[in-house]
C-alpha cells in the first residue's frame, strides 16, 4: 500500500491549525518518516454477529439488520512505535508530530481495508456499515482479544493485545462492520459514541480525532 498522508490532518492531530512554517515543516518531516518506515497490514474475516461475545446496546444498534459482519484488524507495524519512543527522548515536538502522522496513517490504512470490504460485497449487491471499534459507545475494549483471535491477527499481521487490552503495536485498530442485503447505516462514529471522550485531548483543544 502506498500511504499518502494529509498534512492538514496531521497538524490538526498536533493541535495546530497551520500558519506556523516551522511546525508545518516538522509535520512534513514526520509524515515522510512514517511513510518510510510503516509496514501497513490488515486482515479481515466475515462471520455472524454471534461469533463474538458482543455486549452493549450501541453495537447491537450498529449491527441492526445485519446478519453478517466483517471483523477487521489493521496495524502500521512495530517500527512506528519504536521510532516514536526513540524520538521522544530527544524531542517531544518531533515525537508528537510522528504520533500525529501515524494517527493519520492508520486511518488511511483502515479506510483502504474498508474500501476493500465494500468493493467485495458491493459487487454482489450487499451493503456495509461504517467501522465500529471496541471502546466506542458501550462496546467493551476487553473484546479485543476475541477479535484478534478470529482474524488470527498475531500470526497473520503481528498484532497482539496486552493484559490490559491495549493493542500492540500501538498504532493499530480493530473494528466491526455490519453486512446486510438491505441498505443500512449503522451507528456513526465520533465523540458521541466514544468512551474516552470525557478525557480526550483532542476535545480539550476544541478538535476531534477523526474517528
PDB file of C-alpha atoms in Angstrom:
ATOM      1  CA  UNK A   1       0.000   0.000   0.000  1.00  0.00           C
ATOM      2  CA  UNK A   2       1.291   3.467  -0.908  1.00  0.00           C
ATOM      3  CA  UNK A   3       0.474   5.763   2.006  1.00  0.00           C
ATOM      4  CA  UNK A   4      -0.462   9.343   1.195  1.00  0.00           C
ATOM      5  CA  UNK A   5      -0.891  11.423   4.326  1.00  0.00           C
ATOM      6  CA  UNK A   6      -2.800  14.672   4.774  1.00  0.00           C
ATOM      7  CA  UNK A   7      -0.696  17.417   6.339  1.00  0.00           C
ATOM      8  CA  UNK A   8      -3.752  19.401   7.394  1.00  0.00           C
ATOM      9  CA  UNK A   9      -4.986  16.348   9.314  1.00  0.00           C
ATOM     10  CA  UNK A  10      -1.578  15.777  10.893  1.00  0.00           C
ATOM     11  CA  UNK A  11      -1.434  19.395  12.024  1.00  0.00           C
ATOM     12  CA  UNK A  12      -4.921  19.069  13.446  1.00  0.00           C
ATOM     13  CA  UNK A  13      -3.887  15.991  15.409  1.00  0.00           C
ATOM     14  CA  UNK A  14      -0.976  18.058  16.715  1.00  0.00           C
ATOM     15  CA  UNK A  15      -3.349  20.813  17.805  1.00  0.00           C
ATOM     16  CA  UNK A  16      -2.164  23.347  15.240  1.00  0.00           C
ATOM     17  CA  UNK A  17      -4.364  24.951  12.624  1.00  0.00           C
ATOM     18  CA  UNK A  18      -1.371  25.769  10.437  1.00  0.00           C
ATOM     19  CA  UNK A  19       0.281  29.066   9.644  1.00  0.00           C
ATOM     20  CA  UNK A  20       3.487  28.295  11.562  1.00  0.00           C
ATOM     21  CA  UNK A  21       6.125  27.385   8.975  1.00  0.00           C
ATOM     22  CA  UNK A  22       8.363  25.602  11.485  1.00  0.00           C
ATOM     23  CA  UNK A  23       5.524  23.436  12.774  1.00  0.00           C
ATOM     24  CA  UNK A  24       4.412  22.658   9.242  1.00  0.00           C
ATOM     25  CA  UNK A  25       7.960  21.632   8.345  1.00  0.00           C
ATOM     26  CA  UNK A  26       8.136  19.416  11.433  1.00  0.00           C
ATOM     27  CA  UNK A  27       4.856  17.776  10.457  1.00  0.00           C
ATOM     28  CA  UNK A  28       6.089  17.162   6.917  1.00  0.00           C
ATOM     29  CA  UNK A  29       9.302  15.537   8.164  1.00  0.00           C
ATOM     30  CA  UNK A  30       7.245  13.294  10.419  1.00  0.00           C
ATOM     31  CA  UNK A  31       4.921  12.342   7.576  1.00  0.00           C
ATOM     32  CA  UNK A  32       7.849  11.457   5.340  1.00  0.00           C
ATOM     33  CA  UNK A  33       9.379   9.328   8.086  1.00  0.00           C
ATOM     34  CA  UNK A  34       6.158   7.454   8.848  1.00  0.00           C
ATOM     35  CA  UNK A  35       5.621   6.713   5.154  1.00  0.00           C
ATOM     36  CA  UNK A  36       9.195   5.423   5.017  1.00  0.00           C
ATOM     37  CA  UNK A  37       9.043   3.036   7.989  1.00  0.00           C
ATOM     38  CA  UNK A  38       5.387   1.990   8.263  1.00  0.00           C
ATOM     39  CA  UNK A  39       4.504  -1.549   7.238  1.00  0.00           C
ATOM     40  CA  UNK A  40       0.723  -1.367   6.775  1.00  0.00           C
ATOM     41  CA  UNK A  41      -1.000  -4.712   7.123  1.00  0.00           C
ATOM     42  CA  UNK A  42      -4.586  -5.729   7.666  1.00  0.00           C
ATOM     43  CA  UNK A  43      -6.686  -8.843   7.918  1.00  0.00           C
ATOM     44  CA  UNK A  44     -10.439  -9.221   7.921  1.00  0.00           C
ATOM     45  CA  UNK A  45     -12.856 -12.102   8.073  1.00  0.00           C
ATOM     46  CA  UNK A  46     -16.619 -12.394   7.731  1.00  0.00           C
ATOM     47  CA  UNK A  47     -18.734 -14.106  10.370  1.00  0.00           C
ATOM     48  CA  UNK A  48     -22.119 -13.872  12.050  1.00  0.00           C
ATOM     49  CA  UNK A  49     -22.552 -11.460  14.980  1.00  0.00           C
ATOM     50  CA  UNK A  50     -22.849 -14.362  17.408  1.00  0.00           C
ATOM     51  CA  UNK A  51     -19.242 -15.369  16.639  1.00  0.00           C
ATOM     52  CA  UNK A  52     -18.160 -12.767  19.219  1.00  0.00           C
ATOM     53  CA  UNK A  53     -19.407 -12.201  22.778  1.00  0.00           C
ATOM     54  CA  UNK A  54     -20.823  -8.786  21.882  1.00  0.00           C
ATOM     55  CA  UNK A  55     -22.337  -6.748  24.681  1.00  0.00           C
ATOM     56  CA  UNK A  56     -23.795  -3.268  24.845  1.00  0.00           C
ATOM     57  CA  UNK A  57     -26.690  -1.533  23.148  1.00  0.00           C
ATOM     58  CA  UNK A  58     -24.568   0.551  20.795  1.00  0.00           C
ATOM     59  CA  UNK A  59     -23.065  -2.332  18.853  1.00  0.00           C
ATOM     60  CA  UNK A  60     -26.465  -4.001  18.634  1.00  0.00           C
ATOM     61  CA  UNK A  61     -27.870  -0.817  17.088  1.00  0.00           C
ATOM     62  CA  UNK A  62     -24.885  -0.587  14.775  1.00  0.00           C
ATOM     63  CA  UNK A  63     -25.443  -4.142  13.514  1.00  0.00           C
ATOM     64  CA  UNK A  64     -29.236  -3.878  13.369  1.00  0.00           C
ATOM     65  CA  UNK A  65     -30.467  -5.543  10.195  1.00  0.00           C
ATOM     66  CA  UNK A  66     -27.110  -7.221   9.541  1.00  0.00           C
ATOM     67  CA  UNK A  67     -26.881 -10.989   9.501  1.00  0.00           C
ATOM     68  CA  UNK A  68     -23.122 -10.910   8.934  1.00  0.00           C
ATOM     69  CA  UNK A  69     -20.239  -8.680   9.904  1.00  0.00           C
ATOM     70  CA  UNK A  70     -16.636  -8.091   8.865  1.00  0.00           C
ATOM     71  CA  UNK A  71     -14.081  -8.246  11.663  1.00  0.00           C
ATOM     72  CA  UNK A  72     -11.128  -6.021  10.767  1.00  0.00           C
ATOM     73  CA  UNK A  73      -7.646  -5.817  12.300  1.00  0.00           C
ATOM     74  CA  UNK A  74      -5.068  -3.346  10.962  1.00  0.00           C
ATOM     75  CA  UNK A  75      -1.629  -2.122  12.015  1.00  0.00           C
ATOM     76  CA  UNK A  76       1.287   0.066  10.931  1.00  0.00           C
ATOM     77  CA  UNK A  77       3.828  -2.354  12.426  1.00  0.00           C
ATOM     78  CA  UNK A  78       6.237  -2.209  15.357  1.00  0.00           C
ATOM     79  CA  UNK A  79       8.818   0.072  13.706  1.00  0.00           C
ATOM     80  CA  UNK A  80       6.474   3.059  14.068  1.00  0.00           C
ATOM     81  CA  UNK A  81       6.139   2.564  17.830  1.00  0.00           C
ATOM     82  CA  UNK A  82       9.915   2.256  18.198  1.00  0.00           C
ATOM     83  CA  UNK A  83      10.535   5.430  16.202  1.00  0.00           C
ATOM     84  CA  UNK A  84       8.071   7.460  18.274  1.00  0.00           C
ATOM     85  CA  UNK A  85       9.616   6.235  21.552  1.00  0.00           C
ATOM     86  CA  UNK A  86      13.173   6.838  20.357  1.00  0.00           C
ATOM     87  CA  UNK A  87      12.365  10.324  19.077  1.00  0.00           C
ATOM     88  CA  UNK A  88      10.650  11.234  22.347  1.00  0.00           C
ATOM     89  CA  UNK A  89      14.000  11.012  24.161  1.00  0.00           C
ATOM     90  CA  UNK A  90      15.415  13.902  22.135  1.00  0.00           C
ATOM     91  CA  UNK A  91      12.420  15.988  21.039  1.00  0.00           C
ATOM     92  CA  UNK A  92       8.867  15.905  22.338  1.00  0.00           C
ATOM     93  CA  UNK A  93       7.696  18.048  19.425  1.00  0.00           C
ATOM     94  CA  UNK A  94       9.131  15.676  16.854  1.00  0.00           C
ATOM     95  CA  UNK A  95       7.610  12.726  18.727  1.00  0.00           C
ATOM     96  CA  UNK A  96       4.231  14.481  18.782  1.00  0.00           C
ATOM     97  CA  UNK A  97       4.466  15.050  15.042  1.00  0.00           C
ATOM     98  CA  UNK A  98       5.357  11.400  14.430  1.00  0.00           C
ATOM     99  CA  UNK A  99       2.466  10.268  16.612  1.00  0.00           C
ATOM    100  CA  UNK A 100       0.098  12.559  14.701  1.00  0.00           C
ATOM    101  CA  UNK A 101       1.380  11.359  11.330  1.00  0.00           C
ATOM    102  CA  UNK A 102       0.981   7.760  12.458  1.00  0.00           C
ATOM    103  CA  UNK A 103      -2.564   8.521  13.588  1.00  0.00           C
ATOM    104  CA  UNK A 104      -3.429   9.781  10.128  1.00  0.00           C
ATOM    105  CA  UNK A 105      -1.631   6.819   8.557  1.00  0.00           C
ATOM    106  CA  UNK A 106      -3.563   4.146  10.449  1.00  0.00           C
ATOM    107  CA  UNK A 107      -6.826   5.862   9.493  1.00  0.00           C
ATOM    108  CA  UNK A 108      -5.766   5.738   5.851  1.00  0.00           C
ATOM    109  CA  UNK A 109      -4.954   2.038   6.220  1.00  0.00           C
ATOM    110  CA  UNK A 110      -8.362   1.357   7.777  1.00  0.00           C
ATOM    111  CA  UNK A 111     -10.048   3.340   5.010  1.00  0.00           C
ATOM    112  CA  UNK A 112      -8.263   1.187   2.415  1.00  0.00           C
ATOM    113  CA  UNK A 113      -9.316  -2.004   4.183  1.00  0.00           C
ATOM    114  CA  UNK A 114     -12.900  -0.757   4.440  1.00  0.00           C
ATOM    115  CA  UNK A 115     -12.888   0.106   0.733  1.00  0.00           C
ATOM    116  CA  UNK A 116     -11.747  -3.446   0.017  1.00  0.00           C
ATOM    117  CA  UNK A 117     -14.617  -4.874   2.067  1.00  0.00           C
ATOM    118  CA  UNK A 118     -17.161  -2.553   0.442  1.00  0.00           C
ATOM    119  CA  UNK A 119     -15.941  -3.396  -3.045  1.00  0.00           C
ATOM    120  CA  UNK A 120     -16.107  -7.134  -2.461  1.00  0.00           C
ATOM    121  CA  UNK A 121     -19.620  -7.106  -1.027  1.00  0.00           C
ATOM    122  CA  UNK A 122     -20.957  -4.197  -3.043  1.00  0.00           C
ATOM    123  CA  UNK A 123     -20.412  -6.003  -6.324  1.00  0.00           C
ATOM    124  CA  UNK A 124     -22.716  -8.738  -5.024  1.00  0.00           C
ATOM    125  CA  UNK A 125     -25.398  -6.238  -4.018  1.00  0.00           C
ATOM    126  CA  UNK A 126     -24.708  -6.138  -0.274  1.00  0.00           C
ATOM    127  CA  UNK A 127     -24.468  -3.068   1.955  1.00  0.00           C
ATOM    128  CA  UNK A 128     -21.796  -2.367   4.566  1.00  0.00           C
ATOM    129  CA  UNK A 129     -21.937  -0.111   7.636  1.00  0.00           C
ATOM    130  CA  UNK A 130     -19.095   2.070   8.834  1.00  0.00           C
ATOM    131  CA  UNK A 131     -16.454   0.883  11.312  1.00  0.00           C
ATOM    132  CA  UNK A 132     -17.268   0.442  14.981  1.00  0.00           C
ATOM    133  CA  UNK A 133     -14.337  -0.257  17.315  1.00  0.00           C
ATOM    134  CA  UNK A 134     -14.028  -1.570  20.870  1.00  0.00           C
ATOM    135  CA  UNK A 135     -14.254   1.453  23.162  1.00  0.00           C
ATOM    136  CA  UNK A 136     -16.897   3.194  21.057  1.00  0.00           C
ATOM    137  CA  UNK A 137     -20.117   3.642  22.979  1.00  0.00           C
ATOM    138  CA  UNK A 138     -20.645   0.795  25.416  1.00  0.00           C
ATOM    139  CA  UNK A 139     -18.756  -1.873  23.435  1.00  0.00           C
ATOM    140  CA  UNK A 140     -16.114  -3.041  25.941  1.00  0.00           C
ATOM    141  CA  UNK A 141     -12.469  -2.742  24.987  1.00  0.00           C
ATOM    142  CA  UNK A 142     -11.991  -6.158  26.575  1.00  0.00           C
ATOM    143  CA  UNK A 143     -13.312  -7.780  23.407  1.00  0.00           C
ATOM    144  CA  UNK A 144     -10.034  -7.004  21.616  1.00  0.00           C
ATOM    145  CA  UNK A 145      -8.553 -10.439  22.305  1.00  0.00           C
ATOM    146  CA  UNK A 146     -11.547 -12.193  20.735  1.00  0.00           C
ATOM    147  CA  UNK A 147     -11.366 -10.020  17.619  1.00  0.00           C
ATOM    148  CA  UNK A 148      -7.674 -10.746  17.166  1.00  0.00           C
ATOM    149  CA  UNK A 149      -8.219 -14.466  17.656  1.00  0.00           C
ATOM    150  CA  UNK A 150     -10.943 -14.575  14.998  1.00  0.00           C
ATOM    151  CA  UNK A 151      -8.618 -12.927  12.476  1.00  0.00           C
ATOM    152  CA  UNK A 152      -5.557 -14.916  13.625  1.00  0.00           C
ATOM    153  CA  UNK A 153      -4.012 -11.440  13.802  1.00  0.00           C
ATOM    154  CA  UNK A 154      -0.958 -12.280  15.957  1.00  0.00           C
ATOM    155  CA  UNK A 155       0.256 -14.724  13.315  1.00  0.00           C
ATOM    156  CA  UNK A 156      -1.093 -13.059  10.188  1.00  0.00           C
ATOM    157  CA  UNK A 157      -0.164  -9.407  10.785  1.00  0.00           C
ATOM    158  CA  UNK A 158       1.819  -9.365  14.040  1.00  0.00           C
ATOM    159  CA  UNK A 159      -0.921  -7.672  16.051  1.00  0.00           C
ATOM    160  CA  UNK A 160      -1.427  -8.687  19.684  1.00  0.00           C
ATOM    161  CA  UNK A 161      -3.089  -7.351  22.820  1.00  0.00           C
ATOM    162  CA  UNK A 162      -1.667  -6.694  26.281  1.00  0.00           C
ATOM    163  CA  UNK A 163      -3.236  -7.967  29.535  1.00  0.00           C
ATOM    164  CA  UNK A 164      -4.789  -4.502  29.906  1.00  0.00           C
ATOM    165  CA  UNK A 165      -6.436  -4.835  26.451  1.00  0.00           C
ATOM    166  CA  UNK A 166      -4.156  -2.375  24.647  1.00  0.00           C
ATOM    167  CA  UNK A 167      -3.203  -3.245  21.098  1.00  0.00           C
ATOM    168  CA  UNK A 168       0.468  -3.780  20.337  1.00  0.00           C
ATOM    169  CA  UNK A 169       1.875  -2.340  18.112  1.00  0.00           C
ATOM    170  CA  UNK A 170       0.093   0.742  19.391  1.00  0.00           C
ATOM    171  CA  UNK A 171      -0.727   2.251  16.013  1.00  0.00           C
ATOM    172  CA  UNK A 172      -3.306  -0.400  15.248  1.00  0.00           C
ATOM    173  CA  UNK A 173      -7.090  -0.647  15.018  1.00  0.00           C
ATOM    174  CA  UNK A 174      -9.752  -3.316  15.345  1.00  0.00           C
ATOM    175  CA  UNK A 175     -13.287  -2.744  14.111  1.00  0.00           C
ATOM    176  CA  UNK A 176     -16.588  -4.346  13.190  1.00  0.00           C
ATOM    177  CA  UNK A 177     -18.590  -3.560  10.045  1.00  0.00           C
ATOM    178  CA  UNK A 178     -22.103  -4.866   9.534  1.00  0.00           C
ATOM    179  CA  UNK A 179     -23.095  -6.522   6.244  1.00  0.00           C
ATOM    180  CA  UNK A 180     -26.687  -6.653   5.038  1.00  0.00           C
ATOM    181  CA  UNK A 181     -28.742  -7.413   1.953  1.00  0.00           C
ATOM    182  CA  UNK A 182     -30.645  -4.165   2.639  1.00  0.00           C
ATOM    183  CA  UNK A 183     -29.408  -0.553   2.970  1.00  0.00           C
ATOM    184  CA  UNK A 184     -28.019   0.072   6.458  1.00  0.00           C
ATOM    185  CA  UNK A 185     -26.228   2.934   8.114  1.00  0.00           C
ATOM    186  CA  UNK A 186     -25.099   1.592  11.472  1.00  0.00           C
ATOM    187  CA  UNK A 187     -24.270   3.980  14.262  1.00  0.00           C
ATOM    188  CA  UNK A 188     -21.999   6.836  13.298  1.00  0.00           C
ATOM    189  CA  UNK A 189     -18.541   7.161  14.714  1.00  0.00           C
ATOM    190  CA  UNK A 190     -17.495  10.207  16.664  1.00  0.00           C
ATOM    191  CA  UNK A 191     -17.320  11.777  20.117  1.00  0.00           C
ATOM    192  CA  UNK A 192     -20.863  10.794  20.991  1.00  0.00           C
ATOM    193  CA  UNK A 193     -20.024   7.108  20.817  1.00  0.00           C
ATOM    194  CA  UNK A 194     -16.520   7.181  22.302  1.00  0.00           C
ATOM    195  CA  UNK A 195     -15.966   6.074  25.904  1.00  0.00           C
ATOM    196  CA  UNK A 196     -12.777   8.184  26.041  1.00  0.00           C
ATOM    197  CA  UNK A 197     -14.479  11.451  25.125  1.00  0.00           C
ATOM    198  CA  UNK A 198     -14.522  12.840  28.673  1.00  0.00           C
ATOM    199  CA  UNK A 199     -10.713  12.830  28.866  1.00  0.00           C
ATOM    200  CA  UNK A 200      -9.936  13.200  25.168  1.00  0.00           C
ATOM    201  CA  UNK A 201      -7.007  15.576  24.486  1.00  0.00           C
ATOM    202  CA  UNK A 202      -8.455  16.486  21.080  1.00  0.00           C
ATOM    203  CA  UNK A 203     -11.765  17.637  22.560  1.00  0.00           C
ATOM    204  CA  UNK A 204      -9.877  19.699  25.162  1.00  0.00           C
ATOM    205  CA  UNK A 205      -8.206  21.509  22.265  1.00  0.00           C
ATOM    206  CA  UNK A 206     -11.571  22.025  20.583  1.00  0.00           C
ATOM    207  CA  UNK A 207     -10.932  19.497  17.802  1.00  0.00           C
ATOM    208  CA  UNK A 208     -11.586  15.792  17.343  1.00  0.00           C
ATOM    209  CA  UNK A 209      -9.565  12.700  16.427  1.00  0.00           C
ATOM    210  CA  UNK A 210     -11.286  11.967  13.138  1.00  0.00           C
ATOM    211  CA  UNK A 211     -12.975   8.781  14.343  1.00  0.00           C
TER     212      UNK A 211
END
